[in-house]
PDB file of C-alpha atoms and ligand atoms in Angstrom:
ATOM      1  CA  MET Q  98     -67.392 -52.052 -57.930  1.00 48.00           C
ATOM      2  CA  SER Q  99     -67.920 -50.634 -54.505  1.00 51.00           C
ATOM      3  CA  GLU Q 100     -69.287 -52.892 -51.827  1.00 59.00           C
ATOM      4  CA  GLY Q 101     -73.008 -53.224 -51.284  1.00 65.00           C
ATOM      5  CA  PHE Q 102     -74.109 -52.794 -54.867  1.00 71.00           C
ATOM      6  CA  GLU Q 103     -77.792 -52.091 -54.490  1.00 81.00           C
ATOM      7  CA  VAL Q 104     -80.338 -50.989 -56.992  1.00 87.00           C
ATOM      8  CA  SER Q 105     -83.549 -49.421 -55.822  1.00 89.00           C
ATOM      9  CA  PHE Q 106     -86.352 -48.337 -58.068  1.00 92.00           C
ATOM     10  CA  THR Q 107     -89.988 -47.437 -57.828  1.00 92.00           C
ATOM     11  CA  TYR Q 108     -92.836 -48.234 -60.143  1.00 93.00           C
ATOM     12  CA  GLU Q 109     -96.554 -47.684 -60.130  1.00 94.00           C
ATOM     13  CA  LEU Q 110     -99.200 -50.211 -61.105  1.00 96.00           C
ATOM     14  CA  PRO Q 111    -102.459 -48.581 -62.219  1.00 96.00           C
ATOM     15  CA  VAL Q 112    -105.779 -49.333 -60.553  1.00 97.00           C
ATOM     16  CA  ASP Q 113    -109.216 -48.992 -62.141  1.00 97.00           C
ATOM     17  CA  SER Q 114    -111.610 -46.186 -61.233  1.00 97.00           C
ATOM     18  CA  ASP Q 115    -112.876 -48.162 -58.209  1.00 97.00           C
ATOM     19  CA  GLY Q 116    -109.337 -48.605 -56.884  1.00 97.00           C
ATOM     20  CA  PHE Q 117    -108.946 -52.256 -57.890  1.00 98.00           C
ATOM     21  CA  LEU Q 118    -105.650 -53.759 -59.049  1.00 98.00           C
ATOM     22  CA  ARG Q 119    -105.589 -56.499 -61.708  1.00 98.00           C
ATOM     23  CA  ARG Q 120    -104.103 -59.790 -60.517  1.00 98.00           C
ATOM     24  CA  GLN Q 121    -103.456 -63.127 -62.202  1.00 98.00           C
ATOM     25  CA  CYS Q 122    -103.708 -66.393 -60.305  1.00 98.00           C
ATOM     26  CA  PRO Q 123    -100.453 -68.391 -60.470  1.00 98.00           C
ATOM     27  CA  THR Q 124    -102.485 -71.622 -60.251  1.00 98.00           C
ATOM     28  CA  CYS Q 125    -105.403 -71.233 -62.674  1.00 97.00           C
ATOM     29  CA  GLY Q 126    -103.973 -68.358 -64.734  1.00 97.00           C
ATOM     30  CA  ARG Q 127    -107.204 -66.362 -64.667  1.00 97.00           C
ATOM     31  CA  ASP Q 128    -107.488 -62.638 -63.983  1.00 97.00           C
ATOM     32  CA  PHE Q 129    -109.393 -61.009 -61.156  1.00 98.00           C
ATOM     33  CA  LYS Q 130    -108.804 -57.837 -59.147  1.00 98.00           C
ATOM     34  CA  TRP Q 131    -108.297 -57.035 -55.510  1.00 98.00           C
ATOM     35  CA  HIS Q 132    -108.594 -53.646 -53.898  1.00 97.00           C
ATOM     36  CA  SER Q 133    -105.329 -51.745 -53.710  1.00 94.00           C
ATOM     37  CA  GLY Q 134    -104.946 -51.016 -50.005  1.00 91.00           C
ATOM     38  CA  PRO Q 135    -107.839 -51.182 -47.520  1.00 92.00           C
ATOM     39  CA  ALA Q 136    -111.204 -50.907 -49.285  1.00 92.00           C
ATOM     40  CA  ASN Q 137    -112.998 -49.369 -46.302  1.00 93.00           C
ATOM     41  CA  GLU Q 138    -112.667 -48.402 -42.641  1.00 93.00           C
ATOM     42  CA  GLU Q 139    -113.018 -51.974 -41.438  1.00 93.00           C
ATOM     43  CA  GLY Q 140    -110.294 -53.069 -43.824  1.00 93.00           C
ATOM     44  CA  GLU Q 141    -107.933 -50.570 -42.206  1.00 93.00           C
ATOM     45  CA  LEU Q 142    -108.351 -52.384 -38.876  1.00 94.00           C
ATOM     46  CA  HIS Q 143    -107.000 -55.659 -40.251  1.00 92.00           C
ATOM     47  CA  PRO Q 144    -103.324 -56.343 -40.871  1.00 90.00           C
ATOM     48  CA  GLU Q 145    -102.356 -56.911 -44.488  1.00 88.00           C
ATOM     49  CA  ALA Q 146    -102.463 -60.609 -45.379  1.00 91.00           C
ATOM     50  CA  THR Q 147     -99.307 -62.439 -46.451  1.00 95.00           C
ATOM     51  CA  ILE Q 148    -101.217 -65.147 -48.313  1.00 97.00           C
ATOM     52  CA  TYR Q 149    -104.232 -64.653 -50.562  1.00 98.00           C
ATOM     53  CA  TYR Q 150    -106.731 -67.109 -52.029  1.00 98.00           C
ATOM     54  CA  CYS Q 151    -107.794 -66.980 -55.665  1.00 98.00           C
ATOM     55  CA  PRO Q 152    -111.497 -66.056 -55.800  1.00 98.00           C
ATOM     56  CA  LEU Q 153    -111.877 -68.189 -58.933  1.00 97.00           C
ATOM     57  CA  CYS Q 154    -110.142 -71.488 -58.054  1.00 97.00           C
ATOM     58  CA  GLY Q 155    -109.556 -71.166 -54.295  1.00 98.00           C
ATOM     59  CA  ASP Q 156    -105.839 -71.922 -54.411  1.00 98.00           C
ATOM     60  CA  SER Q 157    -103.525 -69.811 -52.245  1.00 98.00           C
ATOM     61  CA  ALA Q 158    -100.226 -68.067 -52.930  1.00 98.00           C
ATOM     62  CA  LEU Q 159     -97.952 -65.536 -51.275  1.00 98.00           C
ATOM     63  CA  LYS Q 160     -98.805 -61.861 -51.682  1.00 96.00           C
ATOM     64  CA  ASP Q 161     -96.125 -61.229 -54.346  1.00 95.00           C
ATOM     65  CA  GLN Q 162     -97.126 -64.137 -56.620  1.00 97.00           C
ATOM     66  CA  TRP Q 163    -100.065 -62.481 -58.349  1.00 98.00           C
ATOM     67  CA  PHE Q 164     -98.542 -60.258 -61.047  1.00 98.00           C
ATOM     68  CA  THR Q 165    -100.012 -60.416 -64.537  1.00 98.00           C
ATOM     69  CA  PRO Q 166     -97.434 -61.022 -67.313  1.00 97.00           C
ATOM     70  CA  ALA Q 167     -97.803 -57.345 -68.345  1.00 97.00           C
ATOM     71  CA  GLN Q 168     -97.112 -56.188 -64.778  1.00 97.00           C
ATOM     72  CA  ALA Q 169     -94.104 -58.518 -64.454  1.00 97.00           C
ATOM     73  CA  THR Q 170     -92.640 -57.226 -67.737  1.00 97.00           C
ATOM     74  CA  PHE Q 171     -93.293 -53.635 -66.663  1.00 97.00           C
ATOM     75  CA  ILE Q 172     -91.538 -54.116 -63.306  1.00 96.00           C
ATOM     76  CA  GLN Q 173     -88.618 -55.958 -64.942  1.00 96.00           C
ATOM     77  CA  GLY Q 174     -88.236 -53.020 -67.341  1.00 96.00           C
ATOM     78  CA  HIS Q 175     -87.906 -50.643 -64.398  1.00 95.00           C
ATOM     79  CA  ALA Q 176     -85.427 -52.990 -62.706  1.00 95.00           C
ATOM     80  CA  ASP Q 177     -83.294 -53.246 -65.877  1.00 94.00           C
ATOM     81  CA  ALA Q 178     -83.190 -49.484 -66.362  1.00 94.00           C
ATOM     82  CA  ALA Q 179     -82.281 -48.885 -62.716  1.00 94.00           C
ATOM     83  CA  THR Q 180     -79.563 -51.547 -62.831  1.00 94.00           C
ATOM     84  CA  MET Q 181     -77.934 -50.144 -65.978  1.00 93.00           C
ATOM     85  CA  GLN Q 182     -78.126 -46.614 -64.596  1.00 92.00           C
ATOM     86  CA  ARG Q 183     -76.448 -47.767 -61.393  1.00 92.00           C
ATOM     87  CA  LEU Q 184     -73.762 -49.735 -63.285  1.00 91.00           C
ATOM     88  CA  ASP Q 185     -73.006 -46.697 -65.405  1.00 91.00           C
ATOM     89  CA  GLU Q 186     -72.559 -44.586 -62.276  1.00 91.00           C
ATOM     90  CA  GLU Q 187     -70.294 -47.255 -60.764  1.00 90.00           C
ATOM     91  CA  LEU Q 188     -68.174 -47.333 -63.926  1.00 89.00           C
ATOM     92  CA  SER Q 189     -67.852 -43.560 -63.959  1.00 89.00           C
ATOM     93  CA  GLY Q 190     -66.720 -43.691 -60.352  1.00 89.00           C
ATOM     94  CA  LEU Q 191     -64.223 -46.402 -61.233  1.00 87.00           C
ATOM     95  CA  PHE Q 192     -62.715 -44.275 -64.003  1.00 85.00           C
ATOM     96  CA  ARG Q 193     -62.481 -41.250 -61.740  1.00 86.00           C
ATOM     97  CA  GLY Q 194     -60.803 -43.388 -59.069  1.00 86.00           C
ATOM     98  CA  MET Q 195     -58.172 -44.608 -61.519  1.00 84.00           C
ATOM     99  CA  ASN Q 196     -56.888 -41.113 -62.196  1.00 84.00           C
ATOM    100  CA  SER Q 197     -53.733 -40.178 -60.344  1.00 84.00           C
ATOM    101  CA  LYS Q 198     -50.633 -38.085 -60.773  1.00 83.00           C
ATOM    102  CA  HIS Q 199     -49.139 -40.791 -62.958  1.00 82.00           C
ATOM    103  CA  LEU Q 200     -52.117 -42.048 -64.832  1.00 81.00           C
ATOM    104  CA  LYS Q 201     -54.810 -40.183 -66.697  1.00 83.00           C
ATOM    105  CA  VAL Q 202     -57.826 -42.239 -67.637  1.00 80.00           C
ATOM    106  CA  LYS Q 203     -60.811 -40.853 -69.442  1.00 82.00           C
ATOM    107  CA  GLN Q 204     -64.151 -42.495 -69.844  1.00 80.00           C
ATOM    108  CA  THR Q 205     -65.268 -42.072 -73.432  1.00 83.00           C
ATOM    109  CA  GLY Q 206     -68.586 -43.869 -73.457  1.00 83.00           C
ATOM    110  CA  HIS Q 207     -71.559 -44.628 -71.323  1.00 85.00           C
ATOM    111  CA  LEU Q 208     -73.646 -47.744 -70.965  1.00 84.00           C
ATOM    112  CA  ASP Q 209     -76.920 -47.809 -72.802  1.00 86.00           C
ATOM    113  CA  VAL Q 210     -79.551 -47.292 -70.153  1.00 87.00           C
ATOM    114  CA  PRO Q 211     -82.848 -48.706 -71.445  1.00 89.00           C
ATOM    115  CA  GLU Q 212     -85.894 -46.481 -71.598  1.00 92.00           C
ATOM    116  CA  LEU Q 213     -88.471 -46.919 -68.850  1.00 92.00           C
ATOM    117  CA  PRO Q 214     -91.472 -48.953 -69.989  1.00 93.00           C
ATOM    118  CA  ASP Q 215     -94.670 -47.135 -70.924  1.00 93.00           C
ATOM    119  CA  PRO Q 216     -97.151 -46.857 -68.036  1.00 93.00           C
ATOM    120  CA  LEU Q 217     -99.762 -49.599 -67.889  1.00 96.00           C
ATOM    121  CA  VAL Q 218    -103.451 -48.768 -68.208  1.00 96.00           C
ATOM    122  CA  GLU Q 219    -106.266 -50.442 -66.306  1.00 97.00           C
ATOM    123  CA  THR Q 220    -109.726 -50.885 -67.788  1.00 96.00           C
ATOM    124  CA  ASP Q 221    -112.969 -50.714 -65.829  1.00 97.00           C
ATOM    125  CA  ASP Q 222    -114.087 -54.291 -66.381  1.00 97.00           C
ATOM    126  CA  MET Q 223    -115.337 -57.051 -64.024  1.00 98.00           C
ATOM    127  CA  VAL Q 224    -117.902 -56.900 -61.223  1.00 97.00           C
ATOM    128  CA  ILE Q 225    -117.417 -56.302 -57.498  1.00 97.00           C
ATOM    129  CA  VAL Q 226    -118.245 -59.234 -55.208  1.00 96.00           C
ATOM    130  CA  VAL Q 227    -118.041 -59.476 -51.428  1.00 96.00           C
ATOM    131  CA  SER Q 228    -117.530 -62.685 -49.454  1.00 96.00           C
ATOM    132  CA  PRO Q 229    -119.864 -63.269 -46.478  1.00 96.00           C
ATOM    133  CA  CYS Q 230    -116.966 -64.146 -44.148  1.00 97.00           C
ATOM    134  CA  HIS Q 231    -114.540 -61.296 -44.950  1.00 96.00           C
ATOM    135  CA  SER Q 232    -116.762 -58.573 -46.324  1.00 94.00           C
ATOM    136  CA  TYR Q 233    -114.178 -55.834 -45.758  1.00 96.00           C
ATOM    137  CA  GLU Q 234    -112.092 -57.248 -48.623  1.00 96.00           C
ATOM    138  CA  PRO Q 235    -114.113 -57.030 -51.853  1.00 97.00           C
ATOM    139  CA  VAL Q 236    -112.753 -58.403 -55.122  1.00 98.00           C
ATOM    140  CA  LYS Q 237    -113.674 -58.015 -58.778  1.00 98.00           C
ATOM    141  CA  VAL Q 238    -114.243 -61.103 -60.894  1.00 98.00           C
ATOM    142  CA  PRO Q 239    -115.121 -61.557 -64.577  1.00 96.00           C
ATOM    143  CA  GLU Q 240    -118.812 -61.109 -65.313  1.00 93.00           C
ATOM    144  CA  ASN Q 241    -120.850 -64.326 -65.559  1.00 87.00           C
ATOM    145  CA  HIS Q 242    -118.268 -66.384 -63.727  1.00 87.00           C
ATOM    146  CA  PRO Q 243    -119.849 -69.839 -63.241  1.00 85.00           C
ATOM    147  CA  GLY Q 244    -119.822 -71.666 -59.947  1.00 83.00           C
ATOM    148  CA  PRO Q 245    -118.883 -70.634 -56.438  1.00 95.00           C
ATOM    149  CA  LEU Q 246    -116.262 -68.045 -55.591  1.00 97.00           C
ATOM    150  CA  HIS Q 247    -113.642 -68.204 -52.869  1.00 98.00           C
ATOM    151  CA  CYS Q 248    -112.875 -65.648 -50.196  1.00 98.00           C
ATOM    152  CA  LEU Q 249    -109.640 -63.774 -50.915  1.00 98.00           C
ATOM    153  CA  ILE Q 250    -108.664 -63.859 -47.235  1.00 97.00           C
ATOM    154  CA  CYS Q 251    -109.605 -67.368 -46.050  1.00 97.00           C
ATOM    155  CA  GLY Q 252    -110.446 -69.347 -49.225  1.00 98.00           C
ATOM    156  CA  GLU Q 253    -113.963 -70.247 -48.030  1.00 97.00           C
ATOM    157  CA  ALA Q 254    -116.294 -71.022 -50.953  1.00 97.00           C
ATOM    158  CA  TYR Q 255    -119.457 -68.975 -51.332  1.00 96.00           C
ATOM    159  CA  ALA Q 256    -122.231 -68.617 -53.881  1.00 91.00           C
ATOM    160  CA  VAL Q 257    -123.050 -65.295 -55.507  1.00 83.00           C
TER     161      VAL Q 257
HETATM  162 ZN1   ZN M 574    -106.963 -69.367 -59.463  1.00 91.03          ZN
HETATM  163 ZN1   ZN M 575    -113.225 -65.296 -45.658  1.00 91.03          ZN
END
């Protein structure tokens, strides 16, 4: 292996037709959605948060803790494929490097690179709600959610 073995890959999570991305709370396990990127001009003026609050239970978690199981599996699938692809390239390079005047080495097989996962689809469910304190950051929550909601940005409870 050469030094600095790094695997980079890209993936795309779908948003619904209003631009909302499905999220799952690591604390209460319920789904909601936040807007992918700034939802409006005011949102563009604010730096991206590093911690978000669950609108349903009010608990907070770091920005990268909100993947649904389907999203996590999807991303892992991309990571696995990229890793195997990269390993296969490394191996090929290794075989080429072993060839010299005195030694002929031929690579006869390749690693099985897994297929990329099928793209995810996002349905147009849930209703848009806006917190009074941070109105530039709307969320979508399940219809008929009982009780107060919490602001995505500061966790403040509010009634709808
Ligand atoms: Zn929650
Ligand atoms: Zn707030």
